[in-house]
PDB file of C-alpha atoms in Angstrom:
ATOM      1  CA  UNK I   1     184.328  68.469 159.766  1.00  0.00           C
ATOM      2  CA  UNK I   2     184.835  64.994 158.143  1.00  0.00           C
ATOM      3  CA  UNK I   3     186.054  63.432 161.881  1.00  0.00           C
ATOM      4  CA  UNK I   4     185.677  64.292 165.094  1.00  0.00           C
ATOM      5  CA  UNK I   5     185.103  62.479 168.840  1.00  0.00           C
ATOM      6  CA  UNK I   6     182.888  64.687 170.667  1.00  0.00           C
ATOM      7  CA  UNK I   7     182.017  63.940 173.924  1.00  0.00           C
ATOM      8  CA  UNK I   8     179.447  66.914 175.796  1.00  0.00           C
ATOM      9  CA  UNK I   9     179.194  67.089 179.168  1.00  0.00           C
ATOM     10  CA  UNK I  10     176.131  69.012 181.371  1.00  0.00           C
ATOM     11  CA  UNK I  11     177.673  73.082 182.019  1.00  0.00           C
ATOM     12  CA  UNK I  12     175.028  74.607 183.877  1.00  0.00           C
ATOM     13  CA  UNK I  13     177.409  77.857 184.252  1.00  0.00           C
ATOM     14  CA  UNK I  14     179.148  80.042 181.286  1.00  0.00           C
ATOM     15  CA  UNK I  15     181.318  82.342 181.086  1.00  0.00           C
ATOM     16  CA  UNK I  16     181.024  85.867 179.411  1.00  0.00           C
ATOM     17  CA  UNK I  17     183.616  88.598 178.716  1.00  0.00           C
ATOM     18  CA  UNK I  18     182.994  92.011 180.285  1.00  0.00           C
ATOM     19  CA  UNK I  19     180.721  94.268 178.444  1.00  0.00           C
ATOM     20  CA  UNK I  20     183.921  96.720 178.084  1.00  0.00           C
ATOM     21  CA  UNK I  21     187.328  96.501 177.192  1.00  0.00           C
ATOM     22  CA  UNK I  22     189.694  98.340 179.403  1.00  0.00           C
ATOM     23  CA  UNK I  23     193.501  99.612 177.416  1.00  0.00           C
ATOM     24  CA  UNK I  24     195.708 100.613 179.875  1.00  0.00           C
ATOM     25  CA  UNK I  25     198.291 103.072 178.084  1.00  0.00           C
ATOM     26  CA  UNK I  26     202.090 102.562 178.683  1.00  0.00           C
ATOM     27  CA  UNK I  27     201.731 106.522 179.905  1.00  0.00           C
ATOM     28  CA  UNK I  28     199.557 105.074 182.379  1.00  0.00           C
ATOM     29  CA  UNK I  29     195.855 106.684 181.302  1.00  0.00           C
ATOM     30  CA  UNK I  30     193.159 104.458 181.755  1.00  0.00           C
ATOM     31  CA  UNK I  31     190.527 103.970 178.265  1.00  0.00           C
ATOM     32  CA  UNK I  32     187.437 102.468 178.433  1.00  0.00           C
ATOM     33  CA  UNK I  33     185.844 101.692 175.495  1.00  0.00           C
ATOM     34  CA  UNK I  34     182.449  99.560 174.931  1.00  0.00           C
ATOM     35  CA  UNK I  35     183.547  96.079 173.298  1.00  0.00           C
ATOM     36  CA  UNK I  36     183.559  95.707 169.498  1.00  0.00           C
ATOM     37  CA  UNK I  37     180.163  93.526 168.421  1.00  0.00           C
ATOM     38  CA  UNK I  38     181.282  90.163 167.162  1.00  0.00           C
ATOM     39  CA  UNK I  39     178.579  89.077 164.509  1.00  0.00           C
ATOM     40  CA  UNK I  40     179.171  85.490 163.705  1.00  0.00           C
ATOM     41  CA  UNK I  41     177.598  82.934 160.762  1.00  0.00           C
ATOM     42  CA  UNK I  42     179.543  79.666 160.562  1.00  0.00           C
ATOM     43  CA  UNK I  43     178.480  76.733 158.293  1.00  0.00           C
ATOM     44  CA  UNK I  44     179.065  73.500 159.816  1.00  0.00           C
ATOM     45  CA  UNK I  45     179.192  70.872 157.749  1.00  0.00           C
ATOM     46  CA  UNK I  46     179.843  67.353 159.582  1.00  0.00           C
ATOM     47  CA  UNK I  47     180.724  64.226 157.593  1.00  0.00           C
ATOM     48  CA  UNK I  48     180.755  60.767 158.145  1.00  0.00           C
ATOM     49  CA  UNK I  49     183.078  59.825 161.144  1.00  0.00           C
ATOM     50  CA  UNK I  50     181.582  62.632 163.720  1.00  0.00           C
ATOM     51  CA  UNK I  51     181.112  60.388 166.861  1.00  0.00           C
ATOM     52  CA  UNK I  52     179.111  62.039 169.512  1.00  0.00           C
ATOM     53  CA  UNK I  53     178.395  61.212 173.695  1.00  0.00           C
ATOM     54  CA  UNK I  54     176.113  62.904 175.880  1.00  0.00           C
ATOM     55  CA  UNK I  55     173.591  62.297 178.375  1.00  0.00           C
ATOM     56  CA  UNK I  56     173.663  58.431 177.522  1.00  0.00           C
ATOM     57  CA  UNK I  57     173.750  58.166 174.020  1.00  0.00           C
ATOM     58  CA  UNK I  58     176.556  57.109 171.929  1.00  0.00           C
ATOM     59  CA  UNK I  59     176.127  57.722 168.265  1.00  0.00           C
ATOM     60  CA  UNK I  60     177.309  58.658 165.001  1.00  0.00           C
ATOM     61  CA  UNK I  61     176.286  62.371 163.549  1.00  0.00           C
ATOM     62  CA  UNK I  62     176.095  63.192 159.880  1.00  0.00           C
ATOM     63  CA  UNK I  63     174.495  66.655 158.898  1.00  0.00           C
ATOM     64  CA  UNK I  64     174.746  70.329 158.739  1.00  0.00           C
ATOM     65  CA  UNK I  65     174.443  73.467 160.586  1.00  0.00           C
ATOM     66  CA  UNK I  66     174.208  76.972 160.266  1.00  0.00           C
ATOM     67  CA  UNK I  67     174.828  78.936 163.380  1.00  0.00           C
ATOM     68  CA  UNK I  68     174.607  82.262 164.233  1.00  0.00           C
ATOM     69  CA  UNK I  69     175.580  83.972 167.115  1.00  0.00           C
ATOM     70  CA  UNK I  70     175.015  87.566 167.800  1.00  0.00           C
ATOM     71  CA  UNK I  71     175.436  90.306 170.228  1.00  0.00           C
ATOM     72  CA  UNK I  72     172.899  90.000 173.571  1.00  0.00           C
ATOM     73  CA  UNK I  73     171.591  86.931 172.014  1.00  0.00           C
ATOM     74  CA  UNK I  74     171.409  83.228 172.161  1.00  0.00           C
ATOM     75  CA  UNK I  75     173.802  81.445 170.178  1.00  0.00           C
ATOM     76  CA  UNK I  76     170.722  79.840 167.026  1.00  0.00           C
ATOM     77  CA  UNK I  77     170.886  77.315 164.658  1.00  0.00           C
ATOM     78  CA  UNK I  78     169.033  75.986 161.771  1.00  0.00           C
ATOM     79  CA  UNK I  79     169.294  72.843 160.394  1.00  0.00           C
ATOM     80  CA  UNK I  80     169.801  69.499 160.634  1.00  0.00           C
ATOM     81  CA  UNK I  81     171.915  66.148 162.310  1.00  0.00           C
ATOM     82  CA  UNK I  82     171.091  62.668 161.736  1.00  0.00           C
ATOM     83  CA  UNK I  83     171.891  60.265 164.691  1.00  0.00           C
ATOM     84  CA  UNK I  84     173.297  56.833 162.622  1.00  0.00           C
ATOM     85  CA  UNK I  85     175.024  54.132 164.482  1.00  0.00           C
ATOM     86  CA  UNK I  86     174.034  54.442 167.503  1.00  0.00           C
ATOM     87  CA  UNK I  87     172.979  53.112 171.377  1.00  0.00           C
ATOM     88  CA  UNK I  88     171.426  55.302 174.402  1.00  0.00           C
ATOM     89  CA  UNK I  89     171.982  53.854 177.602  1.00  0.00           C
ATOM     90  CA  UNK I  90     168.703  53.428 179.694  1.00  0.00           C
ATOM     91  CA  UNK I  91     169.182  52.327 183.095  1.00  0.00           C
ATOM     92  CA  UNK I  92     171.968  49.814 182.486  1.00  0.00           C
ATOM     93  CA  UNK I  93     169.941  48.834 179.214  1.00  0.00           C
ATOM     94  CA  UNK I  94     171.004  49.879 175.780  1.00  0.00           C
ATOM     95  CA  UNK I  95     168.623  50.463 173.039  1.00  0.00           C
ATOM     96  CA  UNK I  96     169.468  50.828 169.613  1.00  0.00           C
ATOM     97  CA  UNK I  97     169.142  54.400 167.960  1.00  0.00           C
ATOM     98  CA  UNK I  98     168.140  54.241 164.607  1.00  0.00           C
ATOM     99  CA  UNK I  99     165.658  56.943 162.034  1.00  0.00           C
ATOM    100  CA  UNK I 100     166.918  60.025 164.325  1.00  0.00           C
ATOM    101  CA  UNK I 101     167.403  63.606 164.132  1.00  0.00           C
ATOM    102  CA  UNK I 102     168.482  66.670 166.062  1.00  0.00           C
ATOM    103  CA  UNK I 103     166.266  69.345 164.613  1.00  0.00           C
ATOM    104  CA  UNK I 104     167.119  73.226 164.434  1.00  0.00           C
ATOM    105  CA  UNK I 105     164.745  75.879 163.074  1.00  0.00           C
ATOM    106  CA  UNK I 106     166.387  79.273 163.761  1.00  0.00           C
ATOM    107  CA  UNK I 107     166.359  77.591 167.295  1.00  0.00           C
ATOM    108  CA  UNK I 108     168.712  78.088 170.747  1.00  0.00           C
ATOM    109  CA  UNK I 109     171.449  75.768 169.881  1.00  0.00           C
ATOM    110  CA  UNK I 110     171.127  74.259 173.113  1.00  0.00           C
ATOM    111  CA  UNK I 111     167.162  73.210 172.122  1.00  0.00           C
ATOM    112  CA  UNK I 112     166.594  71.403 169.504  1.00  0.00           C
ATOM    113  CA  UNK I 113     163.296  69.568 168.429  1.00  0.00           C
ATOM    114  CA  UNK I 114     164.250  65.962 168.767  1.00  0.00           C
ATOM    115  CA  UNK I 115     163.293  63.143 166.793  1.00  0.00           C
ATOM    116  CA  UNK I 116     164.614  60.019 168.037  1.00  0.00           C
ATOM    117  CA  UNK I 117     163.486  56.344 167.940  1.00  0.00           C
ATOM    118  CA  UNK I 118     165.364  53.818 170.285  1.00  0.00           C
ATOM    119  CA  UNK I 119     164.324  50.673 170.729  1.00  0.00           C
ATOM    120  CA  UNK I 120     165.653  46.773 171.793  1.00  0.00           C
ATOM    121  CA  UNK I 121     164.641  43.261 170.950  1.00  0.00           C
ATOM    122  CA  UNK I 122     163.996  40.889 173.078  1.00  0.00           C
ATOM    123  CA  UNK I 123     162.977  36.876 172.709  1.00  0.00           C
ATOM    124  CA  UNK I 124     159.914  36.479 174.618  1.00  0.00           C
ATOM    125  CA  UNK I 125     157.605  33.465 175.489  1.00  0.00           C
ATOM    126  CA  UNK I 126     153.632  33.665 175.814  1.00  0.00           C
ATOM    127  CA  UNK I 127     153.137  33.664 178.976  1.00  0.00           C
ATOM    128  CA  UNK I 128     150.282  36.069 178.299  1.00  0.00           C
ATOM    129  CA  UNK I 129     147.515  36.173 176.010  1.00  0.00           C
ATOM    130  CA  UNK I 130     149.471  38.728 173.872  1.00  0.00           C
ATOM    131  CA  UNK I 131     151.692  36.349 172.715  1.00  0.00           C
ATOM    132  CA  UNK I 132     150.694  33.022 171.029  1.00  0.00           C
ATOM    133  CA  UNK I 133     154.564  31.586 170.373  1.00  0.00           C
ATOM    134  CA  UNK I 134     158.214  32.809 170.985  1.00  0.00           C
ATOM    135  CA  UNK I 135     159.204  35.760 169.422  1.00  0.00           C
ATOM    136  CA  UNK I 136     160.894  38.740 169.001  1.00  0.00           C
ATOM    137  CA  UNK I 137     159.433  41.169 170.856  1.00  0.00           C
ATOM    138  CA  UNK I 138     160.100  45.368 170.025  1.00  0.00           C
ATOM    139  CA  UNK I 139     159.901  47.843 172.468  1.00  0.00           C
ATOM    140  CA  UNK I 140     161.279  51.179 173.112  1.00  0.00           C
ATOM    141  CA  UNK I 141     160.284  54.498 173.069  1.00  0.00           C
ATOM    142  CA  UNK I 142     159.565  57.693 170.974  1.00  0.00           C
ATOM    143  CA  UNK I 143     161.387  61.215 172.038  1.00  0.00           C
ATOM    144  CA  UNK I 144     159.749  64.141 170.560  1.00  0.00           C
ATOM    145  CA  UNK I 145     159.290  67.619 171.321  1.00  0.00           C
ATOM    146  CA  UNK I 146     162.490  69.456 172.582  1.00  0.00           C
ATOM    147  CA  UNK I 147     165.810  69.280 174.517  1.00  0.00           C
ATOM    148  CA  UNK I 148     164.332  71.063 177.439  1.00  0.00           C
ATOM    149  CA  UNK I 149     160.609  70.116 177.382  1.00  0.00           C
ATOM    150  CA  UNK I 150     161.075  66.530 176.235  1.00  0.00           C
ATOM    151  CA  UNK I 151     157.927  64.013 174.930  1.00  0.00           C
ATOM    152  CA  UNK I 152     158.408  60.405 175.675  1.00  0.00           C
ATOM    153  CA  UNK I 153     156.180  57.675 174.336  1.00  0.00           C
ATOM    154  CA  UNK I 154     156.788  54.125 175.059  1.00  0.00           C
ATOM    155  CA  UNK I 155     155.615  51.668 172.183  1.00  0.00           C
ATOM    156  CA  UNK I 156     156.254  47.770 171.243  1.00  0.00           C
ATOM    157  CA  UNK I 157     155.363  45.849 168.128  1.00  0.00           C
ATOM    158  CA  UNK I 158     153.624  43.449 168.366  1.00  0.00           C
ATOM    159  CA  UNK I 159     151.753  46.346 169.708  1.00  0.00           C
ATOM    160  CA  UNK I 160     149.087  45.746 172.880  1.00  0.00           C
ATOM    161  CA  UNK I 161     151.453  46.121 175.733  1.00  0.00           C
ATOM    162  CA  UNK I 162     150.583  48.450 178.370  1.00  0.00           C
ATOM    163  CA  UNK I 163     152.790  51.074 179.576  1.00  0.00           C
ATOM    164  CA  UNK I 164     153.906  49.565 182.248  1.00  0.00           C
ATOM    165  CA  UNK I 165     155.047  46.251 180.506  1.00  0.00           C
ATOM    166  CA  UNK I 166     157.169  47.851 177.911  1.00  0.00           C
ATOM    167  CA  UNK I 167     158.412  49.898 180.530  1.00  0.00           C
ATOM    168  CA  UNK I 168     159.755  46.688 182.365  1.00  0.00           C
ATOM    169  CA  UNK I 169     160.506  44.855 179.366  1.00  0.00           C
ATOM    170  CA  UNK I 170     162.674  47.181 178.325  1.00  0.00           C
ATOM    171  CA  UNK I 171     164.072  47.740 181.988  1.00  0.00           C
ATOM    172  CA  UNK I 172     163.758  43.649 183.104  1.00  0.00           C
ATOM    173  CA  UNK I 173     163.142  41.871 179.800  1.00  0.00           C
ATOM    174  CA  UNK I 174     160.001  40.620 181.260  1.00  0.00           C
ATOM    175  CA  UNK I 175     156.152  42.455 181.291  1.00  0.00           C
ATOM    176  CA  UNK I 176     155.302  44.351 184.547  1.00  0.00           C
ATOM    177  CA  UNK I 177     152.794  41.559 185.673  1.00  0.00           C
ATOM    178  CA  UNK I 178     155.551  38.693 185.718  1.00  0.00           C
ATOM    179  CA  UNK I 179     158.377  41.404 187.691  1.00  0.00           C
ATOM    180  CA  UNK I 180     159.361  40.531 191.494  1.00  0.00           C
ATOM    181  CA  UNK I 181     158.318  43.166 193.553  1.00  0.00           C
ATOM    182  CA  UNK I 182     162.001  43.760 194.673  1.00  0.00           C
ATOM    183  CA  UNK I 183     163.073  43.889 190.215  1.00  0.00           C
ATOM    184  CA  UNK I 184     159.494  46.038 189.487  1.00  0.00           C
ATOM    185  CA  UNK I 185     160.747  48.531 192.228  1.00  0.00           C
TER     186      UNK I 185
END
């Protein structure tokens, strides 16, 4: 697929066929028979203009695929699709996505083991003893583990921030301790 726009939206219901397919003769007689078994293996190949939103992130997707989907079973995949290009949208706040992967190893297409780095720069003045001068400050945060059971770590560099203050910073632009109650809530 060398171009594409997808755009995925939550389906929390799907639709099956029937288990059986039902031929109704012109005479009238009524055959059941069990459905024919579809076994499918597709290779899918995605080039450099696949553009991809869901769930708050808007990126780029270069990789490959191979998916198999079989009778009376989830729908699996195995391989790989780098995230390039892109933004996920935090709370009003968009972080860059950059060094990110959608993982699939003989997996539910619908869970893959993430890998994904976002992160935003802000100018910041000491106003703490973690800074000594203006400067750009990193934070953002670390998704691992999979779609459905997520794993997110928070990190900035200069590193020494609490959780908390990254949290904010990347929320407020401003540490935790400095927030107005009304902005920290």
């Amino acid at each position: 697929i060398p171009t594409a726009d997808l755009k995925l939206v939550d389906m929390t219901t799907t639709v099956t066929l029937p288990p059986e397919t039902i031929v109704i003769k012109p005479s009238g007689i009524i055959k059941q028979d069990k459905a024919l078994p579809v076994l499918t293996e597709i290779e899918v190949i995605l080039g450099n203009d696949v553009h991809l939103e869901s769930s708050g992130i808007s990126t780029f997707v270069k990789g490959h695929l191979l998916v198999k989907d079989y009778p009376d079973t989830e729908t699996l995949a195995t391989g790989r699709l780098n995230l390039t290009q892109g933004s996920y949208d935090l709370k009003g706040q968009k972080l860059r996505i950059d060094n990110s992967a959608f993982i699939f190893t003989n997996s539910a297409i619908s869970n893959p083991n993430l890998n994904i780095r976002a992160t935003k720069a802000i100018q910041h003045s000491p106003t703490t003893q973690t800074l000594t001068e203006k400067q750009t400050l990193t934070v953002g945060l670390l998704v691992a583990g999979t779609a459905e059971n997520p794993h997110i770590l928070l990190f900035s560099d200069p590193a020494g921030w609490s959780q908390p203050d990254i949290l904010s910073l990347i929320l407020l632009g401003q540490p935790a301790s400095m927030a107005s109650g009304a902005n920290l809530q």
